[in-house]
């Protein structure tokens, strides 16, 4: 029985960064509880990658601006007949609260940067196999702490990211819900259209089709080319059905 595969493509640098951060936060939660060298490396590599992203720009300003933009959009819905005004008002208050939390929180990732143990692990991650017990005995000792002590510490570290995680989840959820999926057909593996200031493309494809979309574009226009997983065997159909949402 086939299923549907969802692909997402950012149409600007802001959305590209947000999707990467969402992915890394999911990696962190997926590796918790940290109970083995494998889950530890996944957790600390996720932390290191997040800190690298935070160092490149002002994430907080972009998120606060987007939270404000979404609040204004919700305000316009209050004048639409039949809209659940209580739900819209509740969402507005939620976004406002998250904006305040972001503005009052320490610099993004600052508490993690100041953790000496995290810094030790982060420095060794760039070395192939650099987290072996003889290279990084502190990690080896940490992995042998009582489970509850280790879990408490990882949760404290993750809690420093919670204002970011909660705000980003709300923003991405609203952006994703802003576009509805529409049936589309590509001709000889190619499709193009205008994006009309969209932030994100979402595409669903039947998993039985052994093709994947290669997407290029920006906020005004985009193109999709479907390519085979195995260029030696798979064929690209002259007409391929898929669903697409511009958000």
PDB file of C-alpha atoms in Angstrom:
ATOM      1  CA  UNK A   1       0.000   0.000   0.000  1.00  0.00           C
ATOM      2  CA  UNK A   2       1.509   3.315  -1.091  1.00  0.00           C
ATOM      3  CA  UNK A   3       1.559   6.461   1.005  1.00  0.00           C
ATOM      4  CA  UNK A   4       2.161  10.138   0.379  1.00  0.00           C
ATOM      5  CA  UNK A   5       5.567  11.786   0.847  1.00  0.00           C
ATOM      6  CA  UNK A   6       5.695  15.459   1.805  1.00  0.00           C
ATOM      7  CA  UNK A   7       8.472  17.743   0.526  1.00  0.00           C
ATOM      8  CA  UNK A   8       8.981  21.345   1.656  1.00  0.00           C
ATOM      9  CA  UNK A   9      11.057  24.009  -0.027  1.00  0.00           C
ATOM     10  CA  UNK A  10      11.813  27.491   1.388  1.00  0.00           C
ATOM     11  CA  UNK A  11      11.466  30.448  -0.967  1.00  0.00           C
ATOM     12  CA  UNK A  12      13.627  32.842   1.048  1.00  0.00           C
ATOM     13  CA  UNK A  13      16.633  32.722   3.367  1.00  0.00           C
ATOM     14  CA  UNK A  14      14.552  33.388   6.477  1.00  0.00           C
ATOM     15  CA  UNK A  15      12.399  30.317   5.867  1.00  0.00           C
ATOM     16  CA  UNK A  16      15.464  28.252   4.956  1.00  0.00           C
ATOM     17  CA  UNK A  17      16.968  29.033   8.375  1.00  0.00           C
ATOM     18  CA  UNK A  18      13.722  28.332  10.224  1.00  0.00           C
ATOM     19  CA  UNK A  19      13.254  24.924   8.616  1.00  0.00           C
ATOM     20  CA  UNK A  20      16.818  23.972   9.483  1.00  0.00           C
ATOM     21  CA  UNK A  21      16.317  25.011  13.098  1.00  0.00           C
ATOM     22  CA  UNK A  22      13.052  23.070  13.267  1.00  0.00           C
ATOM     23  CA  UNK A  23      14.890  19.999  11.942  1.00  0.00           C
ATOM     24  CA  UNK A  24      17.673  20.367  14.528  1.00  0.00           C
ATOM     25  CA  UNK A  25      15.200  20.811  17.395  1.00  0.00           C
ATOM     26  CA  UNK A  26      13.464  17.616  16.266  1.00  0.00           C
ATOM     27  CA  UNK A  27      16.867  15.920  16.240  1.00  0.00           C
ATOM     28  CA  UNK A  28      17.435  16.995  19.841  1.00  0.00           C
ATOM     29  CA  UNK A  29      14.092  15.702  21.091  1.00  0.00           C
ATOM     30  CA  UNK A  30      14.528  12.503  19.066  1.00  0.00           C
ATOM     31  CA  UNK A  31      17.852  11.772  20.766  1.00  0.00           C
ATOM     32  CA  UNK A  32      16.422  12.241  24.275  1.00  0.00           C
ATOM     33  CA  UNK A  33      16.752  10.579  26.706  1.00  0.00           C
ATOM     34  CA  UNK A  34      20.479  10.486  26.041  1.00  0.00           C
ATOM     35  CA  UNK A  35      21.502   7.023  27.123  1.00  0.00           C
ATOM     36  CA  UNK A  36      24.259   5.898  24.750  1.00  0.00           C
ATOM     37  CA  UNK A  37      27.220   7.311  22.794  1.00  0.00           C
ATOM     38  CA  UNK A  38      25.050   7.287  19.655  1.00  0.00           C
ATOM     39  CA  UNK A  39      22.232   9.367  21.172  1.00  0.00           C
ATOM     40  CA  UNK A  40      24.786  11.614  22.912  1.00  0.00           C
ATOM     41  CA  UNK A  41      26.538  12.423  19.632  1.00  0.00           C
ATOM     42  CA  UNK A  42      23.192  13.139  17.958  1.00  0.00           C
ATOM     43  CA  UNK A  43      22.189  15.437  20.822  1.00  0.00           C
ATOM     44  CA  UNK A  44      25.456  17.382  21.067  1.00  0.00           C
ATOM     45  CA  UNK A  45      25.835  17.638  17.293  1.00  0.00           C
ATOM     46  CA  UNK A  46      22.357  19.144  17.168  1.00  0.00           C
ATOM     47  CA  UNK A  47      23.337  21.663  19.861  1.00  0.00           C
ATOM     48  CA  UNK A  48      26.548  22.546  18.006  1.00  0.00           C
ATOM     49  CA  UNK A  49      24.725  23.030  14.692  1.00  0.00           C
ATOM     50  CA  UNK A  50      22.126  25.262  16.346  1.00  0.00           C
ATOM     51  CA  UNK A  51      24.815  27.445  17.915  1.00  0.00           C
ATOM     52  CA  UNK A  52      26.502  27.765  14.512  1.00  0.00           C
ATOM     53  CA  UNK A  53      23.214  29.006  13.013  1.00  0.00           C
ATOM     54  CA  UNK A  54      22.603  31.420  15.898  1.00  0.00           C
ATOM     55  CA  UNK A  55      26.049  32.939  15.316  1.00  0.00           C
ATOM     56  CA  UNK A  56      25.169  33.881  11.717  1.00  0.00           C
ATOM     57  CA  UNK A  57      22.311  36.291  12.302  1.00  0.00           C
ATOM     58  CA  UNK A  58      19.666  37.785  14.550  1.00  0.00           C
ATOM     59  CA  UNK A  59      17.128  34.992  14.803  1.00  0.00           C
ATOM     60  CA  UNK A  60      15.197  36.702  17.576  1.00  0.00           C
ATOM     61  CA  UNK A  61      14.453  39.853  15.542  1.00  0.00           C
ATOM     62  CA  UNK A  62      13.176  37.855  12.561  1.00  0.00           C
ATOM     63  CA  UNK A  63      10.915  35.707  14.732  1.00  0.00           C
ATOM     64  CA  UNK A  64       9.496  38.645  16.699  1.00  0.00           C
ATOM     65  CA  UNK A  65       8.762  40.445  13.423  1.00  0.00           C
ATOM     66  CA  UNK A  66       6.966  37.364  12.085  1.00  0.00           C
ATOM     67  CA  UNK A  67       4.975  36.927  15.312  1.00  0.00           C
ATOM     68  CA  UNK A  68       3.807  40.538  14.968  1.00  0.00           C
ATOM     69  CA  UNK A  69       2.928  40.000  11.292  1.00  0.00           C
ATOM     70  CA  UNK A  70       0.849  36.938  12.141  1.00  0.00           C
ATOM     71  CA  UNK A  71      -0.962  38.865  14.881  1.00  0.00           C
ATOM     72  CA  UNK A  72      -1.965  41.540  12.343  1.00  0.00           C
ATOM     73  CA  UNK A  73      -3.184  38.860   9.938  1.00  0.00           C
ATOM     74  CA  UNK A  74      -5.300  37.312  12.694  1.00  0.00           C
ATOM     75  CA  UNK A  75      -6.727  40.761  13.491  1.00  0.00           C
ATOM     76  CA  UNK A  76      -8.095  41.005   9.947  1.00  0.00           C
ATOM     77  CA  UNK A  77      -9.895  37.686  10.437  1.00  0.00           C
ATOM     78  CA  UNK A  78     -11.952  39.160  13.289  1.00  0.00           C
ATOM     79  CA  UNK A  79     -13.965  41.144  10.724  1.00  0.00           C
ATOM     80  CA  UNK A  80     -14.847  38.068   8.641  1.00  0.00           C
ATOM     81  CA  UNK A  81     -18.358  36.724   9.110  1.00  0.00           C
ATOM     82  CA  UNK A  82     -18.579  33.254  10.678  1.00  0.00           C
ATOM     83  CA  UNK A  83     -15.053  33.232  12.081  1.00  0.00           C
ATOM     84  CA  UNK A  84     -14.534  31.808  15.576  1.00  0.00           C
ATOM     85  CA  UNK A  85     -13.520  35.099  17.192  1.00  0.00           C
ATOM     86  CA  UNK A  86     -12.730  33.453  20.526  1.00  0.00           C
ATOM     87  CA  UNK A  87     -10.225  31.129  18.853  1.00  0.00           C
ATOM     88  CA  UNK A  88      -8.651  33.965  16.854  1.00  0.00           C
ATOM     89  CA  UNK A  89      -8.306  36.120  19.983  1.00  0.00           C
ATOM     90  CA  UNK A  90      -6.780  33.171  21.848  1.00  0.00           C
ATOM     91  CA  UNK A  91      -4.194  32.724  19.071  1.00  0.00           C
ATOM     92  CA  UNK A  92      -3.389  36.431  19.128  1.00  0.00           C
ATOM     93  CA  UNK A  93      -2.748  36.330  22.869  1.00  0.00           C
ATOM     94  CA  UNK A  94      -0.591  33.234  22.468  1.00  0.00           C
ATOM     95  CA  UNK A  95       1.574  34.905  19.808  1.00  0.00           C
ATOM     96  CA  UNK A  96       1.846  38.074  21.895  1.00  0.00           C
ATOM     97  CA  UNK A  97       2.971  36.083  24.933  1.00  0.00           C
ATOM     98  CA  UNK A  98       5.567  34.191  22.882  1.00  0.00           C
ATOM     99  CA  UNK A  99       6.878  37.474  21.473  1.00  0.00           C
ATOM    100  CA  UNK A 100       7.363  38.841  25.004  1.00  0.00           C
ATOM    101  CA  UNK A 101       9.136  35.641  26.082  1.00  0.00           C
ATOM    102  CA  UNK A 102      11.522  35.909  23.145  1.00  0.00           C
ATOM    103  CA  UNK A 103      12.305  39.551  23.829  1.00  0.00           C
ATOM    104  CA  UNK A 104      12.989  38.968  27.530  1.00  0.00           C
ATOM    105  CA  UNK A 105      14.993  35.743  27.108  1.00  0.00           C
ATOM    106  CA  UNK A 106      18.821  35.836  27.107  1.00  0.00           C
ATOM    107  CA  UNK A 107      20.640  35.999  23.787  1.00  0.00           C
ATOM    108  CA  UNK A 108      19.717  32.937  21.771  1.00  0.00           C
ATOM    109  CA  UNK A 109      21.977  30.034  22.705  1.00  0.00           C
ATOM    110  CA  UNK A 110      23.995  32.109  25.194  1.00  0.00           C
ATOM    111  CA  UNK A 111      23.401  29.751  28.136  1.00  0.00           C
ATOM    112  CA  UNK A 112      24.529  26.790  26.033  1.00  0.00           C
ATOM    113  CA  UNK A 113      27.667  28.622  24.869  1.00  0.00           C
ATOM    114  CA  UNK A 114      28.616  29.224  28.498  1.00  0.00           C
ATOM    115  CA  UNK A 115      28.385  25.526  29.408  1.00  0.00           C
ATOM    116  CA  UNK A 116      31.993  24.332  29.610  1.00  0.00           C
ATOM    117  CA  UNK A 117      31.053  20.682  29.048  1.00  0.00           C
ATOM    118  CA  UNK A 118      29.091  21.496  25.873  1.00  0.00           C
ATOM    119  CA  UNK A 119      32.053  23.544  24.619  1.00  0.00           C
ATOM    120  CA  UNK A 120      34.381  20.591  25.193  1.00  0.00           C
ATOM    121  CA  UNK A 121      32.190  18.253  23.181  1.00  0.00           C
ATOM    122  CA  UNK A 122      31.549  20.854  20.475  1.00  0.00           C
ATOM    123  CA  UNK A 123      35.287  21.319  19.887  1.00  0.00           C
ATOM    124  CA  UNK A 124      35.798  17.588  19.350  1.00  0.00           C
ATOM    125  CA  UNK A 125      32.859  17.095  16.972  1.00  0.00           C
ATOM    126  CA  UNK A 126      34.832  18.524  14.038  1.00  0.00           C
ATOM    127  CA  UNK A 127      37.454  15.758  14.438  1.00  0.00           C
ATOM    128  CA  UNK A 128      36.561  12.375  12.877  1.00  0.00           C
ATOM    129  CA  UNK A 129      36.017  10.028  15.818  1.00  0.00           C
ATOM    130  CA  UNK A 130      37.069  12.841  18.134  1.00  0.00           C
ATOM    131  CA  UNK A 131      34.532  11.920  20.816  1.00  0.00           C
ATOM    132  CA  UNK A 132      36.090   8.528  21.650  1.00  0.00           C
ATOM    133  CA  UNK A 133      36.486   7.821  25.359  1.00  0.00           C
ATOM    134  CA  UNK A 134      40.271   8.363  25.196  1.00  0.00           C
ATOM    135  CA  UNK A 135      39.828  11.680  23.334  1.00  0.00           C
ATOM    136  CA  UNK A 136      36.944  12.968  25.445  1.00  0.00           C
ATOM    137  CA  UNK A 137      36.907  11.162  28.819  1.00  0.00           C
ATOM    138  CA  UNK A 138      34.552  13.830  30.245  1.00  0.00           C
ATOM    139  CA  UNK A 139      31.821  12.610  27.873  1.00  0.00           C
ATOM    140  CA  UNK A 140      32.531   8.999  28.832  1.00  0.00           C
ATOM    141  CA  UNK A 141      32.094   9.869  32.511  1.00  0.00           C
ATOM    142  CA  UNK A 142      28.938  11.886  31.792  1.00  0.00           C
ATOM    143  CA  UNK A 143      27.375   8.921  29.960  1.00  0.00           C
ATOM    144  CA  UNK A 144      27.938   6.804  33.062  1.00  0.00           C
ATOM    145  CA  UNK A 145      26.126   9.183  35.397  1.00  0.00           C
ATOM    146  CA  UNK A 146      22.804   7.945  36.853  1.00  0.00           C
ATOM    147  CA  UNK A 147      20.075   8.108  34.190  1.00  0.00           C
ATOM    148  CA  UNK A 148      17.920  10.591  36.110  1.00  0.00           C
ATOM    149  CA  UNK A 149      20.863  12.969  36.656  1.00  0.00           C
ATOM    150  CA  UNK A 150      21.835  12.916  32.982  1.00  0.00           C
ATOM    151  CA  UNK A 151      18.222  13.331  31.857  1.00  0.00           C
ATOM    152  CA  UNK A 152      17.695  16.274  34.198  1.00  0.00           C
ATOM    153  CA  UNK A 153      20.729  18.025  32.754  1.00  0.00           C
ATOM    154  CA  UNK A 154      19.738  17.505  29.112  1.00  0.00           C
ATOM    155  CA  UNK A 155      16.231  18.786  29.868  1.00  0.00           C
ATOM    156  CA  UNK A 156      17.703  21.909  31.503  1.00  0.00           C
ATOM    157  CA  UNK A 157      19.757  22.544  28.372  1.00  0.00           C
ATOM    158  CA  UNK A 158      16.767  22.011  26.108  1.00  0.00           C
ATOM    159  CA  UNK A 159      14.606  24.298  28.262  1.00  0.00           C
ATOM    160  CA  UNK A 160      16.896  27.213  27.358  1.00  0.00           C
ATOM    161  CA  UNK A 161      15.707  26.718  23.761  1.00  0.00           C
ATOM    162  CA  UNK A 162      12.021  26.476  24.625  1.00  0.00           C
ATOM    163  CA  UNK A 163      11.075  30.137  23.897  1.00  0.00           C
ATOM    164  CA  UNK A 164      12.582  29.650  20.429  1.00  0.00           C
ATOM    165  CA  UNK A 165      10.947  26.260  19.920  1.00  0.00           C
ATOM    166  CA  UNK A 166       7.467  27.419  20.953  1.00  0.00           C
ATOM    167  CA  UNK A 167       7.577  30.602  18.850  1.00  0.00           C
ATOM    168  CA  UNK A 168       8.974  28.826  15.807  1.00  0.00           C
ATOM    169  CA  UNK A 169       6.363  26.058  16.064  1.00  0.00           C
ATOM    170  CA  UNK A 170       3.543  28.621  16.130  1.00  0.00           C
ATOM    171  CA  UNK A 171       4.950  30.636  13.226  1.00  0.00           C
ATOM    172  CA  UNK A 172       5.578  27.631  10.981  1.00  0.00           C
ATOM    173  CA  UNK A 173       2.182  26.139  11.788  1.00  0.00           C
ATOM    174  CA  UNK A 174       0.399  29.344  10.758  1.00  0.00           C
ATOM    175  CA  UNK A 175       2.482  29.684   7.587  1.00  0.00           C
ATOM    176  CA  UNK A 176       1.823  26.066   6.613  1.00  0.00           C
ATOM    177  CA  UNK A 177      -1.907  26.481   7.217  1.00  0.00           C
ATOM    178  CA  UNK A 178      -2.016  29.579   5.014  1.00  0.00           C
ATOM    179  CA  UNK A 179      -1.837  27.515   1.809  1.00  0.00           C
ATOM    180  CA  UNK A 180      -4.108  24.679   0.673  1.00  0.00           C
ATOM    181  CA  UNK A 181      -2.990  21.755  -1.473  1.00  0.00           C
ATOM    182  CA  UNK A 182      -4.090  21.847  -5.103  1.00  0.00           C
ATOM    183  CA  UNK A 183      -3.768  19.037  -7.677  1.00  0.00           C
ATOM    184  CA  UNK A 184      -1.130  19.722 -10.324  1.00  0.00           C
ATOM    185  CA  UNK A 185       0.398  17.861 -13.293  1.00  0.00           C
ATOM    186  CA  UNK A 186       3.979  18.057 -14.492  1.00  0.00           C
ATOM    187  CA  UNK A 187       4.744  17.551 -18.186  1.00  0.00           C
ATOM    188  CA  UNK A 188       7.807  15.430 -18.913  1.00  0.00           C
ATOM    189  CA  UNK A 189       8.961  15.928 -15.340  1.00  0.00           C
ATOM    190  CA  UNK A 190       8.767  19.739 -15.347  1.00  0.00           C
ATOM    191  CA  UNK A 191       6.429  22.263 -13.708  1.00  0.00           C
ATOM    192  CA  UNK A 192       6.674  26.013 -13.093  1.00  0.00           C
ATOM    193  CA  UNK A 193       4.438  28.742 -11.742  1.00  0.00           C
ATOM    194  CA  UNK A 194       4.393  32.050  -9.864  1.00  0.00           C
ATOM    195  CA  UNK A 195       4.681  32.123  -6.068  1.00  0.00           C
ATOM    196  CA  UNK A 196       3.120  35.549  -5.288  1.00  0.00           C
ATOM    197  CA  UNK A 197       5.293  36.474  -2.282  1.00  0.00           C
ATOM    198  CA  UNK A 198       5.034  33.018  -0.711  1.00  0.00           C
ATOM    199  CA  UNK A 199       7.492  31.826   1.938  1.00  0.00           C
ATOM    200  CA  UNK A 200       7.188  28.079   1.480  1.00  0.00           C
ATOM    201  CA  UNK A 201       6.289  25.439  -1.097  1.00  0.00           C
ATOM    202  CA  UNK A 202       4.762  22.168   0.119  1.00  0.00           C
ATOM    203  CA  UNK A 203       4.529  19.255  -2.291  1.00  0.00           C
ATOM    204  CA  UNK A 204       3.050  15.785  -1.846  1.00  0.00           C
ATOM    205  CA  UNK A 205       3.898  12.849  -4.067  1.00  0.00           C
ATOM    206  CA  UNK A 206       2.824   9.223  -4.058  1.00  0.00           C
ATOM    207  CA  UNK A 207       5.637   7.168  -2.527  1.00  0.00           C
ATOM    208  CA  UNK A 208       5.121   4.513  -5.201  1.00  0.00           C
ATOM    209  CA  UNK A 209       6.584   7.011  -7.677  1.00  0.00           C
ATOM    210  CA  UNK A 210      10.360   6.626  -7.377  1.00  0.00           C
ATOM    211  CA  UNK A 211      10.962  10.270  -8.243  1.00  0.00           C
ATOM    212  CA  UNK A 212      11.883  13.269  -6.149  1.00  0.00           C
ATOM    213  CA  UNK A 213      11.365  17.003  -6.810  1.00  0.00           C
ATOM    214  CA  UNK A 214      14.303  19.310  -7.390  1.00  0.00           C
ATOM    215  CA  UNK A 215      12.918  22.777  -6.686  1.00  0.00           C
ATOM    216  CA  UNK A 216      14.417  26.161  -7.481  1.00  0.00           C
ATOM    217  CA  UNK A 217      12.873  29.569  -7.077  1.00  0.00           C
ATOM    218  CA  UNK A 218      12.181  32.592  -4.903  1.00  0.00           C
ATOM    219  CA  UNK A 219       9.187  34.520  -3.581  1.00  0.00           C
ATOM    220  CA  UNK A 220       7.868  35.399  -7.045  1.00  0.00           C
ATOM    221  CA  UNK A 221       8.511  32.380  -9.249  1.00  0.00           C
ATOM    222  CA  UNK A 222       9.598  28.750  -8.938  1.00  0.00           C
ATOM    223  CA  UNK A 223      10.307  25.692 -11.069  1.00  0.00           C
ATOM    224  CA  UNK A 224      10.083  21.997 -10.186  1.00  0.00           C
ATOM    225  CA  UNK A 225      11.915  19.226 -11.978  1.00  0.00           C
ATOM    226  CA  UNK A 226      11.169  15.605 -11.054  1.00  0.00           C
ATOM    227  CA  UNK A 227      14.209  13.369 -11.096  1.00  0.00           C
ATOM    228  CA  UNK A 228      14.538   9.590 -10.725  1.00  0.00           C
ATOM    229  CA  UNK A 229      16.170   7.977  -7.708  1.00  0.00           C
ATOM    230  CA  UNK A 230      18.034   5.626 -10.045  1.00  0.00           C
ATOM    231  CA  UNK A 231      18.942   7.412 -13.258  1.00  0.00           C
ATOM    232  CA  UNK A 232      19.768   4.098 -14.902  1.00  0.00           C
ATOM    233  CA  UNK A 233      16.358   2.470 -14.504  1.00  0.00           C
ATOM    234  CA  UNK A 234      13.544   4.868 -13.559  1.00  0.00           C
ATOM    235  CA  UNK A 235      11.601   6.624 -16.265  1.00  0.00           C
ATOM    236  CA  UNK A 236       9.962  10.023 -15.992  1.00  0.00           C
ATOM    237  CA  UNK A 237       6.289   9.863 -17.041  1.00  0.00           C
ATOM    238  CA  UNK A 238       5.021  12.365 -19.561  1.00  0.00           C
ATOM    239  CA  UNK A 239       2.295  13.372 -17.093  1.00  0.00           C
ATOM    240  CA  UNK A 240       2.847  13.137 -13.332  1.00  0.00           C
ATOM    241  CA  UNK A 241       0.170  14.035 -10.784  1.00  0.00           C
ATOM    242  CA  UNK A 242       1.096  15.677  -7.496  1.00  0.00           C
ATOM    243  CA  UNK A 243      -0.314  18.202  -5.037  1.00  0.00           C
ATOM    244  CA  UNK A 244       1.165  21.589  -4.265  1.00  0.00           C
ATOM    245  CA  UNK A 245       0.568  24.322  -1.692  1.00  0.00           C
ATOM    246  CA  UNK A 246       2.069  27.826  -1.766  1.00  0.00           C
ATOM    247  CA  UNK A 247       2.237  29.191   1.769  1.00  0.00           C
TER     248      UNK A 247
END
